[in-house]
Tab-separated table of C-alpha atoms and ligand atoms in Angstrom:
chain	number	residue	atom	x	y	z
O	808	MET	CA	-20.386	30.380	19.557
O	809	SER	CA	-21.952	28.553	22.533
O	810	SER	CA	-21.361	30.101	25.877
O	811	ALA	CA	-19.304	27.128	26.614
O	812	ALA	CA	-16.972	27.706	23.433
O	813	ASP	CA	-16.985	31.382	24.293
O	814	GLU	CA	-15.024	30.681	27.445
O	815	LEU	CA	-12.063	28.778	25.720
O	816	GLU	CA	-8.681	29.868	25.476
O	817	PRO	CA	-7.448	30.895	22.071
O	818	VAL	CA	-6.008	27.992	19.843
O	819	GLU	CA	-3.178	27.902	17.493
O	820	VAL	CA	-4.272	24.980	15.049
O	821	ALA	CA	-7.577	23.681	14.128
O	822	ILE	CA	-8.121	20.132	12.964
O	823	ILE	CA	-10.898	18.481	11.178
O	824	LEU	CA	-10.741	14.880	11.797
O	825	GLY	CA	-11.989	12.615	9.100
O	826	SER	CA	-12.413	8.736	9.195
O	827	GLY	CA	-9.100	7.305	10.309
O	828	PHE	CA	-7.906	10.465	12.151
O	829	SER	CA	-10.811	10.682	14.674
O	830	ARG	CA	-9.034	8.907	17.432
O	831	ILE	CA	-6.366	11.715	17.706
O	832	ALA	CA	-8.836	13.756	19.623
O	833	GLU	CA	-8.392	11.214	22.624
O	834	ARG	CA	-4.808	12.309	23.026
O	835	ILE	CA	-5.569	15.916	23.751
O	836	GLY	CA	-4.606	17.088	27.132
O	837	SER	CA	-6.761	19.107	29.456
O	838	PRO	CA	-9.664	18.633	27.059
O	839	ALA	CA	-12.676	20.833	26.924
O	840	VAL	CA	-15.276	18.787	25.084
O	841	ILE	CA	-18.232	20.657	23.412
O	842	PRO	CA	-20.923	18.358	21.326
O	843	PHE	CA	-21.512	20.088	18.170
O	844	GLU	CA	-25.230	20.483	19.124
O	845	ASP	CA	-23.973	23.010	21.850
O	846	ILE	CA	-22.223	25.399	19.371
O	847	GLU	CA	-24.515	28.005	18.699
O	848	ASP	CA	-22.952	28.820	15.372
O	849	PHE	CA	-23.432	25.344	13.981
O	850	PRO	CA	-26.471	24.677	12.138
O	851	SER	CA	-29.191	22.819	13.636
O	852	LEU	CA	-28.014	19.106	13.153
O	853	ARG	CA	-29.482	16.585	10.952
O	854	ARG	CA	-28.886	13.035	10.789
O	855	SER	CA	-25.357	12.290	11.802
O	856	VAL	CA	-23.362	9.769	9.753
O	857	LEU	CA	-22.100	6.399	11.214
O	858	GLY	CA	-18.488	6.886	12.207
O	859	HIS	CA	-18.656	10.717	12.690
O	860	ALA	CA	-18.758	11.664	16.484
O	861	GLY	CA	-19.815	15.263	16.237
O	862	ARG	CA	-17.822	17.099	18.884
O	863	LEU	CA	-15.358	19.583	19.424
O	864	VAL	CA	-12.179	18.956	21.612
O	865	VAL	CA	-10.089	21.955	22.544
O	866	GLY	CA	-6.753	21.364	24.559
O	867	THR	CA	-3.115	20.595	23.878
O	868	LEU	CA	-1.481	18.165	21.543
O	869	GLY	CA	1.892	17.903	20.192
O	870	GLY	CA	2.807	20.920	22.366
O	871	ARG	CA	0.186	23.192	20.473
O	872	ARG	CA	-3.295	24.610	21.498
O	873	VAL	CA	-5.585	22.793	19.250
O	874	ALA	CA	-9.311	22.663	18.444
O	875	ALA	CA	-10.166	19.436	17.019
O	876	PHE	CA	-13.300	18.750	15.254
O	877	GLN	CA	-14.358	15.058	15.808
O	878	GLY	CA	-16.675	14.583	12.809
O	879	ARG	CA	-17.752	17.199	10.196
O	880	LEU	CA	-20.734	18.200	8.232
O	881	HIS	CA	-21.380	17.128	4.819
O	882	GLY	CA	-23.198	18.460	1.867
O	883	TYR	CA	-24.744	15.062	1.372
O	884	GLN	CA	-26.604	15.192	4.695
O	885	GLY	CA	-28.420	18.329	3.190
O	886	TYR	CA	-26.308	21.158	4.600
O	887	SER	CA	-25.339	24.026	2.379
O	888	ALA	CA	-21.756	24.570	1.637
O	889	PHE	CA	-22.024	27.704	4.036
O	890	GLU	CA	-23.115	25.409	6.941
O	891	VAL	CA	-20.665	22.800	6.066
O	892	ALA	CA	-17.983	25.362	6.796
O	893	ALA	CA	-19.397	25.978	10.319
O	894	PRO	CA	-16.256	24.461	11.949
O	895	VAL	CA	-14.101	26.794	9.998
O	896	ARG	CA	-15.827	29.751	11.219
O	897	VAL	CA	-15.575	28.429	14.929
O	898	ALA	CA	-11.862	27.826	14.461
O	899	ALA	CA	-11.346	31.420	13.061
O	900	SER	CA	-13.246	32.898	16.131
O	901	LEU	CA	-10.998	30.792	18.474
O	902	GLY	CA	-7.954	32.400	16.766
O	903	ALA	CA	-6.590	29.545	14.946
O	904	LYS	CA	-4.034	30.551	12.377
O	905	VAL	CA	-3.739	27.015	10.650
O	906	LEU	CA	-6.530	24.444	9.592
O	907	LEU	CA	-5.295	20.843	9.245
O	908	VAL	CA	-7.977	19.227	7.296
O	909	THR	CA	-8.125	15.475	7.214
O	910	ASN	CA	-10.328	12.849	5.194
O	911	ALA	CA	-10.632	9.394	4.051
O	912	ALA	CA	-10.691	9.316	0.273
O	913	GLY	CA	-10.662	6.965	-2.800
O	914	ALA	CA	-7.777	6.636	-5.075
O	915	VAL	CA	-8.300	7.949	-8.546
O	916	SER	CA	-4.650	7.754	-9.851
O	917	ALA	CA	-3.845	4.163	-10.651
O	918	ASP	CA	-0.466	4.437	-8.731
O	919	ILE	CA	-1.971	5.246	-5.494
O	920	ALA	CA	-2.844	2.383	-3.350
O	921	PRO	CA	-5.446	1.834	-0.432
O	922	GLY	CA	-3.517	2.656	2.967
O	923	GLU	CA	-1.471	5.362	1.705
O	924	ILE	CA	-1.467	8.924	3.094
O	925	VAL	CA	-1.341	11.759	0.708
O	926	LEU	CA	-0.299	15.223	1.419
O	927	LEU	CA	-2.674	17.545	-0.626
O	928	SER	CA	-1.294	19.913	-2.899
O	929	ASP	CA	-4.584	21.283	-4.602
O	930	GLN	CA	-8.062	20.720	-4.853
O	931	LEU	CA	-11.036	20.583	-7.278
O	932	ASN	CA	-14.331	21.658	-6.048
O	933	LEU	CA	-16.766	19.732	-8.118
O	934	THR	CA	-19.781	20.045	-5.616
O	935	CYS	CA	-21.488	22.903	-7.544
O	936	GLY	CA	-21.529	24.746	-4.117
O	937	ASN	CA	-19.571	27.411	-2.537
O	938	PRO	CA	-19.428	28.452	1.229
O	939	LEU	CA	-18.981	31.996	0.126
O	940	VAL	CA	-22.295	31.952	-1.414
O	941	ASP	CA	-24.457	33.137	1.531
O	942	GLN	CA	-25.920	36.457	2.757
O	943	GLU	CA	-24.023	35.931	6.157
O	944	ALA	CA	-20.726	34.898	4.606
O	945	LEU	CA	-20.662	38.233	2.896
O	946	SER	CA	-20.715	40.092	6.330
O	947	LEU	CA	-17.756	37.690	7.534
O	948	THR	CA	-15.262	37.406	4.806
O	949	PRO	CA	-14.197	38.992	1.466
O	950	GLN	CA	-16.497	37.694	-1.276
O	951	PHE	CA	-13.788	37.260	-3.938
O	952	VAL	CA	-10.965	35.027	-2.517
O	953	SER	CA	-7.751	33.911	-4.060
O	954	MET	CA	-7.370	29.952	-4.166
O	955	ARG	CA	-3.813	30.098	-5.451
O	956	GLU	CA	-1.633	28.069	-3.249
O	957	ALA	CA	-4.529	27.132	-1.029
O	958	PHE	CA	-2.532	24.390	0.523
O	959	ASP	CA	0.127	26.339	2.063
O	960	PRO	CA	3.635	25.684	0.502
O	961	GLU	CA	5.639	26.381	3.678
O	962	LEU	CA	3.423	24.206	5.757
O	963	ARG	CA	3.564	21.424	3.164
O	964	THR	CA	7.488	21.632	3.452
O	965	ILE	CA	6.865	21.009	7.398
O	966	ALA	CA	4.647	18.200	6.811
O	967	LEU	CA	7.114	16.381	4.573
O	968	GLN	CA	9.748	16.886	7.112
O	969	SER	CA	7.495	15.683	9.862
O	970	ALA	CA	6.621	12.573	7.920
O	971	VAL	CA	10.373	11.587	7.778
O	972	ASP	CA	10.794	12.606	11.622
O	973	ALA	CA	7.985	10.237	12.310
O	974	ASP	CA	8.965	7.605	9.681
O	975	VAL	CA	5.513	7.663	8.319
O	976	ALA	CA	5.261	6.943	4.599
O	977	MET	CA	3.257	9.988	3.021
O	978	ARG	CA	2.801	10.768	-0.782
O	979	SER	CA	4.258	14.352	-1.132
O	980	GLU	CA	1.304	15.520	-3.244
O	981	GLY	CA	-2.042	15.006	-4.564
O	982	VAL	CA	-5.025	16.767	-6.077
O	983	TYR	CA	-8.434	16.173	-4.027
O	984	ALA	CA	-11.575	16.042	-6.165
O	985	GLY	CA	-14.405	17.024	-3.826
O	986	LEU	CA	-18.086	15.582	-5.050
O	987	LEU	CA	-21.286	16.080	-3.426
O	988	GLY	CA	-21.831	12.300	-2.913
O	989	PRO	CA	-23.316	10.526	-1.222
O	990	SER	CA	-23.349	7.805	-3.955
O	991	TYR	CA	-19.653	6.805	-4.853
O	992	GLU	CA	-18.376	7.477	-8.183
O	993	THR	CA	-19.078	5.349	-11.498
O	994	ALA	CA	-16.191	4.066	-13.377
O	995	ALA	CA	-16.719	6.877	-16.023
O	996	GLU	CA	-16.777	9.526	-13.447
O	997	VAL	CA	-13.382	8.119	-11.991
O	998	ARG	CA	-12.160	8.234	-15.710
O	999	MET	CA	-13.215	11.938	-15.888
O	1000	LEU	CA	-11.464	12.773	-12.534
O	1001	ARG	CA	-8.414	11.350	-13.994
O	1002	THR	CA	-8.467	13.482	-17.038
O	1003	LEU	CA	-9.150	16.441	-14.756
O	1004	GLY	CA	-6.112	15.780	-12.867
O	1005	ALA	CA	-7.539	14.672	-9.712
O	1006	ASP	CA	-5.394	11.996	-7.817
O	1007	VAL	CA	-8.040	11.241	-4.916
O	1008	VAL	CA	-11.567	11.907	-4.397
O	1009	GLY	CA	-13.839	12.332	-1.420
O	1010	MET	CA	-17.164	14.073	-0.228
O	1011	SER	CA	-15.752	16.566	2.144
O	1012	THR	CA	-12.904	19.199	2.613
O	1013	VAL	CA	-13.330	21.475	-0.230
O	1014	HIS	CA	-15.741	23.972	1.329
O	1015	GLU	CA	-13.703	23.814	4.478
O	1016	VAL	CA	-10.699	24.956	2.706
O	1017	ILE	CA	-12.345	27.665	0.716
O	1018	ALA	CA	-13.644	29.072	3.991
O	1019	ALA	CA	-10.379	28.690	5.552
O	1020	ARG	CA	-8.604	30.848	2.960
O	1021	ALA	CA	-11.615	33.399	3.117
O	1022	HIS	CA	-10.846	33.715	7.007
O	1023	GLY	CA	-7.025	33.875	6.259
O	1024	LEU	CA	-6.202	30.512	7.859
O	1025	ARG	CA	-3.243	28.677	6.290
O	1026	VAL	CA	-4.203	25.183	5.189
O	1027	LEU	CA	-2.673	21.774	5.254
O	1028	GLY	CA	-4.539	18.836	3.967
O	1029	LEU	CA	-4.104	15.007	4.492
O	1030	SER	CA	-6.174	12.195	2.838
O	1031	LEU	CA	-6.059	8.566	4.025
O	1032	VAL	CA	-6.763	6.566	1.015
O	1033	THR	CA	-9.238	3.775	2.105
O	1034	ASN	CA	-10.274	2.387	-1.246
O	1035	ALA	CA	-9.725	2.507	-5.092
O	1036	ALA	CA	-12.422	4.796	-6.457
O	1037	ALA	CA	-15.172	2.818	-8.081
O	1038	GLY	CA	-13.600	-0.272	-6.720
O	1039	GLU	CA	-15.571	-3.496	-6.371
O	1040	GLY	CA	-17.926	-4.021	-3.499
O	1041	LEU	CA	-17.175	-0.539	-1.974
O	1042	SER	CA	-19.103	0.159	1.189
O	1043	HIS	CA	-19.063	2.860	3.846
O	1044	ALA	CA	-18.296	0.186	6.484
O	1045	ASP	CA	-15.076	-0.656	4.428
O	1046	VAL	CA	-14.085	2.947	4.321
O	1047	LEU	CA	-14.457	2.995	8.065
O	1048	GLU	CA	-12.667	-0.272	8.596
O	1049	MET	CA	-9.769	0.852	6.357
O	1050	GLY	CA	-9.664	4.285	8.447
O	1051	ARG	CA	-9.346	2.111	11.736
O	1052	ALA	CA	-6.696	-0.109	10.400
O	1053	ASN	CA	-4.487	2.879	9.496
O	1054	ALA	CA	-5.507	5.049	12.603
O	1055	VAL	CA	-2.044	4.760	14.224
O	1056	ARG	CA	0.044	5.905	11.411
O	1057	ALA	CA	-2.230	8.829	10.686
O	1058	GLU	CA	-2.092	9.810	14.349
O	1059	THR	CA	1.750	9.482	14.543
O	1060	LEU	CA	1.959	11.750	11.501
O	1061	VAL	CA	-0.406	14.389	12.943
O	1062	LEU	CA	1.503	14.588	16.233
O	1063	ALA	CA	4.808	14.952	14.277
O	1064	ILE	CA	3.283	17.796	12.370
O	1065	LEU	CA	2.010	19.617	15.201
O	1066	GLN	CA	5.548	19.416	16.996
O	1067	ARG	CA	7.234	20.740	13.860
O	1068	LEU	CA	4.864	23.664	13.471
O	1069	SER	CA	6.353	25.796	16.325
O	1070	GLY	CA	8.029	28.919	14.997
O	1071	THR	CA	5.678	29.109	12.007
O	1072	LEU	CA	2.546	30.137	13.762
K	2358	HPA	N1	-15.230	8.157	-3.359
K	2358	HPA	C1	-15.803	9.134	-2.615
K	2358	HPA	N2	-15.378	9.489	-1.268
K	2358	HPA	C2	-14.649	8.495	-0.595
K	2358	HPA	C3	-14.299	7.410	-1.172
K	2358	HPA	C4	-14.520	7.188	-2.685
K	2358	HPA	O1	-14.099	6.242	-3.318
K	2358	HPA	N3	-13.609	6.682	-0.299
K	2358	HPA	C5	-13.763	7.421	0.929
K	2358	HPA	N4	-14.427	8.559	0.547
């Protein structure tokens, strides 16, 4: 880690903030802000993607010590799966016990509408990559890692209760399919994903979740649905705009979850 990050107090929860969730970092109290470029364990940064800030904010949120990653690394930017999981290794080294991973996603299931927030219950890693395939990973984590109940059942129950507390509508389960991108899916691919049992689709998350389980972190996942997958006229700008339009609900929900997490960490 960078010398700046080395000096940080331990955290309880790490949050990776996808489009729509990113503003939450501005609510963090007594923040220490570290640009990704200054974190030694991050890969040298390539082209960043519009809408992803690229900084780590450590401080207090919802009564918990948190490390929030504003922005993330994606396979479609040319990073390896191991590199994509760099925030998880930083989170583990800061002592995080829980990873809350958030993203913007397309709806695969016909009964999920744009604007919905989905609590992830499982994932399909369809990227053909894995963050544990790396010489360095071998020295950091076990090579073979169980992915059974990767999204922690107890934490999911807490998230469901938090959504009720906060009066934020949240779909209680959904399977996230992670693809490499950056092209969006064809209509045929969306039909394939439905057949495979996916509910939402995106270009992130799956490697972070695998790395988190390898490091022993408990995982919660939230998708903000920004569009119908293979929807008409889909653009990155629309995805970001839909994220912005739903940011308040997403923020309220994350705060409620953090508040309810006490006692389980
Ligand atoms: N497909 C893949 N990734 C996405 C989508 C989508 O429809 N929407 C937001 N991220």
